[in-house]
Coordinates of C-alpha atoms in Angstrom, one line a residue:
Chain A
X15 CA 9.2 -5.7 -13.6
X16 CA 6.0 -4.3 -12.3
X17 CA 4.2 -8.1 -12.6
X18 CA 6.5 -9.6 -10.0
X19 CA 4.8 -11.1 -8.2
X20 CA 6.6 -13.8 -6.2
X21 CA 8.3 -11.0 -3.6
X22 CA 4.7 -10.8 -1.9
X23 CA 2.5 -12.9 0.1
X24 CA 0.1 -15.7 -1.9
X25 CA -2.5 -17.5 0.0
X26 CA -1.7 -21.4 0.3
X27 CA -1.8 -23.9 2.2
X28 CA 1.8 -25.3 1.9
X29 CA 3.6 -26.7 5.3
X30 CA 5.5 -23.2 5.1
X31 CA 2.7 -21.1 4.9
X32 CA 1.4 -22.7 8.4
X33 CA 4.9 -22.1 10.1
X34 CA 4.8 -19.8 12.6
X35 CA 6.4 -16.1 11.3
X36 CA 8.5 -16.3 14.1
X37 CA 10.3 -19.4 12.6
X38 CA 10.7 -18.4 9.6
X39 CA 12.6 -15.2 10.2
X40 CA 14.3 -17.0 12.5
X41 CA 15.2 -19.7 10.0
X42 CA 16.0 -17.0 7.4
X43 CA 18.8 -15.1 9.5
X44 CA 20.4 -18.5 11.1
X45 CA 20.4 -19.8 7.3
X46 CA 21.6 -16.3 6.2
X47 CA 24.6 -16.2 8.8
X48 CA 25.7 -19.7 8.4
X49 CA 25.3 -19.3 4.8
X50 CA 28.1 -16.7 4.8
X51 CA 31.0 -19.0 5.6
X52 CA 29.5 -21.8 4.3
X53 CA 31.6 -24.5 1.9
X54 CA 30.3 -26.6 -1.4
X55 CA 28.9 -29.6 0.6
X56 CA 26.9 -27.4 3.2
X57 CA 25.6 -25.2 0.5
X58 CA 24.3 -27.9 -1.4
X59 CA 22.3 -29.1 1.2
X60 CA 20.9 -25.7 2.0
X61 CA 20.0 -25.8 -1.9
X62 CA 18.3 -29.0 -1.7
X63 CA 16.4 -27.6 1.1
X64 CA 15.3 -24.5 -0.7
X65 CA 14.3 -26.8 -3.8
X66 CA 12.3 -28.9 -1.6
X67 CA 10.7 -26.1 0.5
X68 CA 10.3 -23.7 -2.6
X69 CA 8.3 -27.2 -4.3
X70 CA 6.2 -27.1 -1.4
X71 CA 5.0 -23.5 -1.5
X72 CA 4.1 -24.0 -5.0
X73 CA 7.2 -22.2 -6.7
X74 CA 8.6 -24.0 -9.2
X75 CA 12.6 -23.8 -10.5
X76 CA 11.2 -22.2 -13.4
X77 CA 9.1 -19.5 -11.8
X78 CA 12.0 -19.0 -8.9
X79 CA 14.2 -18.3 -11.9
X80 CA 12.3 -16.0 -13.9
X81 CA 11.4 -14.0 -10.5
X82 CA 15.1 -14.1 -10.0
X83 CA 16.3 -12.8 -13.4
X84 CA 17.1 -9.4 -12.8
X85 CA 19.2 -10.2 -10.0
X86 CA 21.1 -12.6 -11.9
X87 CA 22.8 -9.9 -13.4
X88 CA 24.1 -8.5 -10.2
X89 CA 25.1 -12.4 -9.6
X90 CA 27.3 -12.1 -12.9
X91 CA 28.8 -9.2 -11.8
X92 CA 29.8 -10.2 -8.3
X93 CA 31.2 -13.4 -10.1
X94 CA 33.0 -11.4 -12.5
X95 CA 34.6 -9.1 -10.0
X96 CA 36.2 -12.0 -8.0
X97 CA 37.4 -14.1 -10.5
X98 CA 39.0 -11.1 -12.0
X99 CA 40.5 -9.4 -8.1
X100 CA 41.3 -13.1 -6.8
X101 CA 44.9 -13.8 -7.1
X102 CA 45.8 -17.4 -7.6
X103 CA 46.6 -20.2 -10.7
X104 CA 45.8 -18.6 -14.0
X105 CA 43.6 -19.9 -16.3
X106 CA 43.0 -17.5 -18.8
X107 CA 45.1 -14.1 -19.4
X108 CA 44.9 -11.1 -21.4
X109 CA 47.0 -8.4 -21.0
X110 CA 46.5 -6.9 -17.5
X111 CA 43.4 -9.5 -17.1
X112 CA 43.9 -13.0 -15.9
X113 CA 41.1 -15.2 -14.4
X114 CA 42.4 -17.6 -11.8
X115 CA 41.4 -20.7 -10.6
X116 CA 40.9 -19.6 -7.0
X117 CA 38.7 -16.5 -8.4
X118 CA 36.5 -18.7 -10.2
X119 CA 35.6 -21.0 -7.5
X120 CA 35.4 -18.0 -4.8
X121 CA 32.8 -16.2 -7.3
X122 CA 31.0 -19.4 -7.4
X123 CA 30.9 -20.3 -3.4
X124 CA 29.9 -16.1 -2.8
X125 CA 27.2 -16.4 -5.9
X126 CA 26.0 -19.7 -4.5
X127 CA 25.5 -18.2 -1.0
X128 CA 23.8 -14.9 -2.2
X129 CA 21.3 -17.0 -4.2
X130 CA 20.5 -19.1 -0.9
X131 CA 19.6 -15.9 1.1
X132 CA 18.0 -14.5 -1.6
X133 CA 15.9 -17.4 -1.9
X134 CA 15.2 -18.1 1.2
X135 CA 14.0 -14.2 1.6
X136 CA 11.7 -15.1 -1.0
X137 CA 10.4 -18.5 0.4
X138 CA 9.5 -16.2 4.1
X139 CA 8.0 -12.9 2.1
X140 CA 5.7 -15.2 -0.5
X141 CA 4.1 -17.6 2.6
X142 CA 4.1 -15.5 5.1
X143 CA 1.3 -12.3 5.6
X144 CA 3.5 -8.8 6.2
X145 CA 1.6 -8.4 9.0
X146 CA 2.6 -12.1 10.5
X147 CA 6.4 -10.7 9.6
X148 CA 6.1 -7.6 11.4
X149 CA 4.6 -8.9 14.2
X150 CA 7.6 -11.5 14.2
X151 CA 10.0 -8.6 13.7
X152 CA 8.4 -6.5 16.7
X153 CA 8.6 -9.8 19.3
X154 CA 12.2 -10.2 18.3
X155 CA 13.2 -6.3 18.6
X156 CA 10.7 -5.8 22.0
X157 CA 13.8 -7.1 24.7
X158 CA 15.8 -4.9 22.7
X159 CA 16.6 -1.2 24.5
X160 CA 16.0 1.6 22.4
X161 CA 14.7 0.7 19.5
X162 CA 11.5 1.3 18.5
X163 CA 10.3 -2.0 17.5
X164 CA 6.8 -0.5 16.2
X165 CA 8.6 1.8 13.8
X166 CA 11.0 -0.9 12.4
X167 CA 8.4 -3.4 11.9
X168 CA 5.9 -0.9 9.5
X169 CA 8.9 0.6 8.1
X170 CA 10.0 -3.3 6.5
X171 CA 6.1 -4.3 5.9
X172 CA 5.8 -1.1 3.9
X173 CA 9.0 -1.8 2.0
X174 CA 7.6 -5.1 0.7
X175 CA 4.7 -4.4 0.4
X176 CA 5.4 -1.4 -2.1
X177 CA 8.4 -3.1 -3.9
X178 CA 5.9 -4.2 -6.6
X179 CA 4.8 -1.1 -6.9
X180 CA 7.9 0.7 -7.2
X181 CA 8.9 -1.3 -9.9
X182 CA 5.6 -1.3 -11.7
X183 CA 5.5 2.9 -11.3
X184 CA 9.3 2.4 -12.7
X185 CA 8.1 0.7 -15.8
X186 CA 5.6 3.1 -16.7
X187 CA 8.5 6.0 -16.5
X188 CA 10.4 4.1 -18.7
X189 CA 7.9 3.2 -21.0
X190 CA 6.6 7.2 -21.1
X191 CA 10.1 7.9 -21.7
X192 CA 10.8 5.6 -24.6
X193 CA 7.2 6.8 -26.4
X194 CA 9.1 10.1 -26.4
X195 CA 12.0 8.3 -27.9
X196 CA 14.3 8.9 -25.0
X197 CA 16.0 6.0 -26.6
X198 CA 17.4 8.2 -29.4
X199 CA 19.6 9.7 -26.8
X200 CA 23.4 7.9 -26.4
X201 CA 23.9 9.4 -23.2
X202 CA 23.5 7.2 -20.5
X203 CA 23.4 9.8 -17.7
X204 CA 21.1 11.8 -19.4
X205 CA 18.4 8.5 -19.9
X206 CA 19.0 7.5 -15.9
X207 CA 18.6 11.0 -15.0
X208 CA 15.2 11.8 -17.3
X209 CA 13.9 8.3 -15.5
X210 CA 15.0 8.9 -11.4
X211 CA 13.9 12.0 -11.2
X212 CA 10.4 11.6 -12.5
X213 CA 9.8 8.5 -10.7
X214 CA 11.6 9.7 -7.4
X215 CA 9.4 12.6 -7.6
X216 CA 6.4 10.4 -7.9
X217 CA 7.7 7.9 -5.0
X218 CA 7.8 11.2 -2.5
X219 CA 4.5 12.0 -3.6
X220 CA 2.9 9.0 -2.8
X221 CA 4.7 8.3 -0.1
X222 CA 3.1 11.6 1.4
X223 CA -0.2 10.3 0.1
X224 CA 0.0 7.3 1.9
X225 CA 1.0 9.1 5.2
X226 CA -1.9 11.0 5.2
X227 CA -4.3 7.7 4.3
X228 CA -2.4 5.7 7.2
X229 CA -3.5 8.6 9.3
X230 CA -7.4 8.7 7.9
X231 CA -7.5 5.2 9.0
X232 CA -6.2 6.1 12.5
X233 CA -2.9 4.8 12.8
X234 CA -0.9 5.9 15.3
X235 CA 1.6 3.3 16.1
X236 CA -0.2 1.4 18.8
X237 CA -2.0 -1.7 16.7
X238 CA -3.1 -4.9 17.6
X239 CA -0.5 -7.2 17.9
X240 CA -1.3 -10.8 16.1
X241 CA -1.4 -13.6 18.2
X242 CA 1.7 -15.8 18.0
X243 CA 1.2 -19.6 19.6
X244 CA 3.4 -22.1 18.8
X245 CA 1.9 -25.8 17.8
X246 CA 2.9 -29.2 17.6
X247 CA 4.5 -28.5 13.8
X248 CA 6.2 -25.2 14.8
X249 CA 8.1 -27.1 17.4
X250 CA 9.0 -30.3 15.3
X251 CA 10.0 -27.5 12.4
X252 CA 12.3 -25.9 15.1
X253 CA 14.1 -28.9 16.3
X254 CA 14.8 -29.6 12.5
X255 CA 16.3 -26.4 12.0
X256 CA 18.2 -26.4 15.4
X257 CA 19.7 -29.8 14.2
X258 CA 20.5 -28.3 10.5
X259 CA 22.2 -25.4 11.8
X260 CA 24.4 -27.6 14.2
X261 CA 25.0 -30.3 11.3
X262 CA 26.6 -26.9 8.9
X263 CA 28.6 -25.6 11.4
X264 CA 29.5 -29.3 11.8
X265 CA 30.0 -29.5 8.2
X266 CA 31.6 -25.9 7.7
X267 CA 34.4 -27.0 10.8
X268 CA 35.7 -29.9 8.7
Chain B
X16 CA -26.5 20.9 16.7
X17 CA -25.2 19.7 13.6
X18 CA -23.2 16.4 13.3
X19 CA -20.3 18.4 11.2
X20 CA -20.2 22.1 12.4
X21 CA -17.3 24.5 10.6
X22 CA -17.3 28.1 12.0
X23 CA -14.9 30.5 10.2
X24 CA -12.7 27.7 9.1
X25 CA -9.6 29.3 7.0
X26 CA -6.4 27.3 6.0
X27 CA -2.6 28.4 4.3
X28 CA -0.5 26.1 2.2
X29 CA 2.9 26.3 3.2
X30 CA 3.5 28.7 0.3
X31 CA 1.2 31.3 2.0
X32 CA -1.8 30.8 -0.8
X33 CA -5.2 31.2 1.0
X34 CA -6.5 27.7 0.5
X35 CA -9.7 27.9 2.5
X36 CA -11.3 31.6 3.3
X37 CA -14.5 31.9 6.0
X38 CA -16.0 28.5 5.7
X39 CA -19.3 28.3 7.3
X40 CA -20.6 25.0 6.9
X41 CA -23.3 23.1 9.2
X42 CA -23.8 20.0 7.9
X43 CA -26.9 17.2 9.2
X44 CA -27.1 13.3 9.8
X45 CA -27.7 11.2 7.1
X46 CA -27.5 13.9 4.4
X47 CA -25.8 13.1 1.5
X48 CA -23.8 16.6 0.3
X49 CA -22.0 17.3 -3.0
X50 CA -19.1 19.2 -3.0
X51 CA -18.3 20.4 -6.8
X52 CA -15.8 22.9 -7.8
X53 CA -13.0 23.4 -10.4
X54 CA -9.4 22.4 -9.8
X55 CA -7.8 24.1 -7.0
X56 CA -11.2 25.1 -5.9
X57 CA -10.3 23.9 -2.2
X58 CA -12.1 21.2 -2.0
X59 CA -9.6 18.4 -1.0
X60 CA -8.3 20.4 1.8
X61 CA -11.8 20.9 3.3
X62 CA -12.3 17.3 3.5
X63 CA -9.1 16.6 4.8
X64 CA -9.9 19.0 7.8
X65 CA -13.1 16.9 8.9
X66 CA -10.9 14.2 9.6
X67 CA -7.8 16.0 11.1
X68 CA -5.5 15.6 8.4
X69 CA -5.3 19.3 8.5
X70 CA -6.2 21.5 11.2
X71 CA -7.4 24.8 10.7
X72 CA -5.1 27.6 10.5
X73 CA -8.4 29.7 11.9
X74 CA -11.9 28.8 12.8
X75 CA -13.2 25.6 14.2
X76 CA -14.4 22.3 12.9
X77 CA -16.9 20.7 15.5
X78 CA -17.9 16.9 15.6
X79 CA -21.0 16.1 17.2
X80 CA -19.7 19.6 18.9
X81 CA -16.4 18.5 19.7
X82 CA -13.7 19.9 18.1
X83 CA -12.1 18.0 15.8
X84 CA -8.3 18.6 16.9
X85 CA -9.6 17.9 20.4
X86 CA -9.8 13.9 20.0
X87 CA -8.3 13.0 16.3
X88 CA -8.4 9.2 17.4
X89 CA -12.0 9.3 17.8
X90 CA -12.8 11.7 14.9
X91 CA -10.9 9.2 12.6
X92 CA -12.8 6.6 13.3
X93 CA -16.3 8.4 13.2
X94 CA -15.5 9.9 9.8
X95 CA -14.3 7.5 7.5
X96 CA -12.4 9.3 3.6
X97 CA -11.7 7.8 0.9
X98 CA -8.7 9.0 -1.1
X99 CA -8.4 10.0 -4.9
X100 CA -6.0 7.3 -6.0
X101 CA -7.8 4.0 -4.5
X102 CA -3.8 2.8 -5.0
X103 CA -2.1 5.2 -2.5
X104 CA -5.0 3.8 0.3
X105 CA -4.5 0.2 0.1
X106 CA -1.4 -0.8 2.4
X107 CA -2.6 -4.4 2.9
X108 CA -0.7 -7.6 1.0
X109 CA -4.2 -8.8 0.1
X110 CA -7.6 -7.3 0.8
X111 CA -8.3 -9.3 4.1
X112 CA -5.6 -7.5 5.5
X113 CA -6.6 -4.3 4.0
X114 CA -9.0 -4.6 5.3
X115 CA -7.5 -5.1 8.9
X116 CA -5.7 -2.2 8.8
X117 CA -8.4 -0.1 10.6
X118 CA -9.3 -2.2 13.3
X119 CA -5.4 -3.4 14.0
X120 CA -5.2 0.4 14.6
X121 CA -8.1 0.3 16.9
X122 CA -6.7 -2.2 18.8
X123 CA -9.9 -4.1 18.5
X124 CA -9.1 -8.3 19.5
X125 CA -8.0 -10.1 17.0
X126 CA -11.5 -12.1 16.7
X127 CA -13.7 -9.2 16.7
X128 CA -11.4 -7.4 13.7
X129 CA -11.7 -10.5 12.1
X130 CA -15.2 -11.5 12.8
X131 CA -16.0 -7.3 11.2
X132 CA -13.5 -7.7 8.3
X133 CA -15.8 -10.3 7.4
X134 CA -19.2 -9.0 8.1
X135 CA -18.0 -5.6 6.0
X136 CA -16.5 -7.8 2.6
X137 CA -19.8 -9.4 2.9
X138 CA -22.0 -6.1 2.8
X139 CA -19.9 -4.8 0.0
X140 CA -19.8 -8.5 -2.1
X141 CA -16.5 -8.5 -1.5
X142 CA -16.1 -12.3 0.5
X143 CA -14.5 -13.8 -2.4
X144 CA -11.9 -11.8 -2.8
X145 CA -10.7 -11.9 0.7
X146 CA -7.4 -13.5 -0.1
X147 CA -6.9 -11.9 -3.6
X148 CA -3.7 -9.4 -3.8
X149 CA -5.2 -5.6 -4.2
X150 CA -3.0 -4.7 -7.1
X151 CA -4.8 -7.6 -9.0
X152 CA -8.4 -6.0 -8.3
X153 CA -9.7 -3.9 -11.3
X154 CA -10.5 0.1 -10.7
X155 CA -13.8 -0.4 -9.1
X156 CA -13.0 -3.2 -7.1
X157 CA -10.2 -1.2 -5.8
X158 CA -12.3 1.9 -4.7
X159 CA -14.7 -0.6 -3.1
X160 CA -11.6 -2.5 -0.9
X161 CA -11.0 1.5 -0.5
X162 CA -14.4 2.0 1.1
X163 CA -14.5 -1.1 2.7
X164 CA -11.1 -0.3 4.7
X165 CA -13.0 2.7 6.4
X166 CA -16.3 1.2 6.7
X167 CA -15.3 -1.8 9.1
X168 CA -14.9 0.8 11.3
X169 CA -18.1 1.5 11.4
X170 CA -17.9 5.3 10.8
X171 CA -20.5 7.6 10.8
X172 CA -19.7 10.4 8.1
X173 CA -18.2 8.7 4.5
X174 CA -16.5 11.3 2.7
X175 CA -15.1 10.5 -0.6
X176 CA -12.5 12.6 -2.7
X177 CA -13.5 12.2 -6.5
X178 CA -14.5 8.4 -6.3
X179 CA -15.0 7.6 -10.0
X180 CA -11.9 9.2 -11.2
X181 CA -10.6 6.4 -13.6
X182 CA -13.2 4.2 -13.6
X183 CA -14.9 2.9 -16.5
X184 CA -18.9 2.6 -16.3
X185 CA -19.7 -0.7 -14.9
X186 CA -16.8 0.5 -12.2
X187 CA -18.7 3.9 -11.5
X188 CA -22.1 1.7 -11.4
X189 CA -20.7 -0.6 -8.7
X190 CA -19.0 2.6 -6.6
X191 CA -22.3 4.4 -7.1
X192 CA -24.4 1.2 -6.0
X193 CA -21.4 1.1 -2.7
X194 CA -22.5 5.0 -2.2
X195 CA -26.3 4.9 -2.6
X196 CA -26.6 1.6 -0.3
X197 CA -24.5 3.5 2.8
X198 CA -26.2 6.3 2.6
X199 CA -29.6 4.3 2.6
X200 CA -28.3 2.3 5.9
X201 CA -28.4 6.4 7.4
X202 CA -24.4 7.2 7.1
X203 CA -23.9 11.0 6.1
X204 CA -22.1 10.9 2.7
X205 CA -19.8 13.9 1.6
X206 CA -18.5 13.7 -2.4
X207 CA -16.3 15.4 -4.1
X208 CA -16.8 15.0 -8.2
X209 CA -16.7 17.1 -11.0
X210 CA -19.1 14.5 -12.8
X211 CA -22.3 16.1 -10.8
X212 CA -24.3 14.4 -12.8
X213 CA -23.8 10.3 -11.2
X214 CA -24.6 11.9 -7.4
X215 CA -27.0 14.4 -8.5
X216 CA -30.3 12.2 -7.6
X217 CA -28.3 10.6 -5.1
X218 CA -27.4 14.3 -3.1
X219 CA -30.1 16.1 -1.0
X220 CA -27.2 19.0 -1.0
X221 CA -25.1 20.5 -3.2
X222 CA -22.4 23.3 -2.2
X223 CA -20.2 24.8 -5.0
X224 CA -16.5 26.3 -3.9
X225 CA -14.5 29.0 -5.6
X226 CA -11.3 30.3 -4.8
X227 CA -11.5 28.5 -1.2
X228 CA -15.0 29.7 -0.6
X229 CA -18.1 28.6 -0.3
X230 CA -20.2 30.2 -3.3
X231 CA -23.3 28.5 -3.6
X232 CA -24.9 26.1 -1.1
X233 CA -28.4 24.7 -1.3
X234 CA -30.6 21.5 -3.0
X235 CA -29.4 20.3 -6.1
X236 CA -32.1 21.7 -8.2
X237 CA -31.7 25.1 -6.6
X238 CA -27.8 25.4 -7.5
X239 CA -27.0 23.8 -10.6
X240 CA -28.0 26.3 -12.8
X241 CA -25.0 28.4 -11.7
X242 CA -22.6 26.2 -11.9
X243 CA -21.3 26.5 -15.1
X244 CA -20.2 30.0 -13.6
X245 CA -17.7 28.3 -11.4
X246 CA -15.9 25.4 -14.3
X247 CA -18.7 23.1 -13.4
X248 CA -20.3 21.3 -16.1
X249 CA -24.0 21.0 -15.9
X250 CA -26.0 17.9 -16.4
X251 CA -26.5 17.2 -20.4
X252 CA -30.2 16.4 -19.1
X253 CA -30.8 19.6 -17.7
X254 CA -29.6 21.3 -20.6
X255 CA -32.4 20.2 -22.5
X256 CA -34.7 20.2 -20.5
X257 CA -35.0 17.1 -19.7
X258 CA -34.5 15.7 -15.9
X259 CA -31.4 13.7 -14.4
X260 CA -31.7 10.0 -14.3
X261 CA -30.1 8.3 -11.5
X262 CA -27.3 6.2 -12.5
X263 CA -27.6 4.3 -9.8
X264 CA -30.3 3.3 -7.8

């Protein structure tokens, strides 16, 4: 898990990668809120989309998938849960169990959508620099009254920019644990325990670390903000998505 | 005056252990001092009081006669540490930005951080990697982005908490090289390592601590014969009689 690597920035040159941050995350939460109610047809363009824009970073289907794999699983499961809780035509029964038509499509359509937020989460953290993202998040939060924009905007960069590192520092428990052949032990409480607690433990410790080397290095909350200016691309890129987001709800109405 | 001045300095941990007891410690300009010690010696939590990490329970710590707790923005950016695990340091996505960090929290313009960021990958041969993601650099590289992240700011005192913990020779070479070549531009270096022997031609200083005191304090030569005293391993070299080489020069 540790070598995923997709889930942070990489240097390019791609047509994404010179958006402005601000874009983006726009982009991401108008694609992520219209994504939610969105039907086969509009979904399928937002795939092509992703395809196309994910091609352009330089992630290929492959790599997307294998950086995805883990999360396929909780994909299955949310597929499993609604084409088992949907009521509707059956298609397949066994005892108390019955799969119906309507569940199977419904777990497709809410699969389908997660996977297009998910990717396009992706598409924003692997061409964009955390600091361009924060510094996006903390013009979009400034208007906003009470809230501390500075605080929000580290507390997110720090969140992805550890997230490899979590999962790396996760591996190595497990693997320490299995060279003392944890996996002899049936007891699946007892494995999850013997692996959180240690790796929690070593979490809150670095965290602490960290605190204290953010402070060495003088931060205080106040930083230089990066400079946002929006060019002739970012404003072409912007009327595309403007016009996207009215052609799905267009799309979504019918 | 001295540039780092510590007057009575003792500390608590939260547990009520005496972690620091009557420091006294005037140290010069440009020196290069090694702090040696065993474990738990107190080391760690004297460094972290020259840069206001911790403040002092008791006692004063002075820089350039100011106290330290007196103007913590400044005092960060004069002395300059380098943590234990390179790993917990780095908060940049790659090791431009890392690199950033400093400045950004300066609130330098964006052309002059960038414009320093530059200049200081350069002095450390570091350019190349500008764009590289830290996790991918190996152990020494890592402790170099490390000092690199404090030396774009241009501080005055370098102080460095075991810097070749985990590092495999050519690593410890390259660190070493990093060290000797700051101190040679006339930055005051303060090390922690229980390996005396890769600073020991490089220090002008060496204090030993014990049980959160100061113990021994004088030139190398003069000290490291009672070291062993204090779960200090003296150089194999000396031992027979022989004289330190420089593992760096």
């Amino acid at each position: 898990m540790g070598e995923l690597s997709a889930f942070s920035f990489l240097p390019g040159q791609s047509r994404l990668h010179w958006l402005d941050a601000r874009i983006k995350l726009l982009g991401l939460l108008l694609i992520s809120l219209l994504s939610l109610g969105a039907g086969g047809v509009s979904l399928a363009v937002l795939s092509v989309i992703m395809i196309v824009l994910a091609a352009d970073s330089g992630l290929s289907l492959i790599r997307l998938a294998a950086e995805l794999r883990y999360f396929f699983f909780l994909l299955l499961l949310v597929f499993i849960a609604r084409s088992l809780s949907t009521p509707g035509e059956t298609v397949w029964q066994w005892r108390l169990i019955h799969i119906s038509v309507e569940g199977l499509v419904s777990g497709l359509l809410v699969c389908w959508r997660l996977l297009i937020v998910i990717v396009a989460g992706l598409l924003l953290v692997h061409t964009t620099r955390i600091s361009r993202i924060t510094g996006a998040v903390r013009w979009y939060l400034r208007p906003i009254p009470f809230v501390n924009e500075t605080r929000v905007a580290l507390m997110m960069g720090l969140v992805v920019r550890f997230i490899p590192g979590l999962l790396l520092r996760a591996k190595e428990t497990a693997d320490a644990q299995r060279a003392r052949g944890v996996e002899n032990r049936k007891n699946p409480i007892y494995r999850l325990r013997v692996l959180v607690i240690p790796w929690l433990k070593n979490i809150f410790l670095e965290a602490d670390e960290l605190v204290q080397a953010m402070q060495a290095r003088g931060y205080t909350g106040r930083r230089t903000e990066p400079a946002f200016s929006l060019q002739r691309g970012d404003w072409v890129a912007l009327t595309i998505l403007f016009c996207l987001m009215v052609g799905l709800i267009y799309l979504n109405s019918i | 005056m001295s540039l780092i001045e510590i007057d009575n300095l003792a500390c608590h941990f939260s547990d009520g252990t005496l972690a620091l007891n009557a420091i006294n410690l005037y140290i010069e300009a440009g020196s290069f001092v090694l702090l040696a010690g065993r474990n738990g010696a107190g080391k760690t939590t004297l460094l972290r009081h020259l840069n206001g990490l911790i403040l002092p329970d008791s006692g004063e710590v002075r820089l350039e006669g100011v106290p330290v707790a007196q103007d913590l923005a400044r005092v960060r950016q004069r002395v300059g540490m380098v943590f234990q695990d390179a790993d917990s340091q780095i908060v940049g996505e790659t090791v431009y930005d890392d690199v950033a960090f400093g400045p950004e929290n300066l609130c330098w313009p964006d052309k002059k951080i960038k414009a320093r960021v530059a200049a200081t990958l350069a002095s450390i041969g570091m350019s190349e990697l500008a764009e590289n993601r830290p996790h991918t650099l190996s152990g020494g590289e890592k402790r170099r982005l490390a000092i690199a992240g404090i030396l774009v700011m241009d501080p005055e005192v370098i102080v460095l908490d075991e810097p070749f913990t985990n590092l495999d020779y050519p690593g410890t070479a390259q660190v070493l090289k990093t060290i000797a070549d700051l101190h040679g531009d006339g930055r005051t270096i303060i090390i922690t390592t229980h390996d005396i022997e890769k600073v020991f031609t490089l220090a002008d200083r060496m204090v030993v601590m014990d049980q959160g005191r100061v113990v021994r304090d004088g030139s190398p030569l003069d000290v490291v014969y009672d070291v062993e005293q204090y779960g200090i391993r003296m150089p194999c070299a000396l031992k027979v009689g022989s004289e330190v080489t420089a593992w760096a020069s």
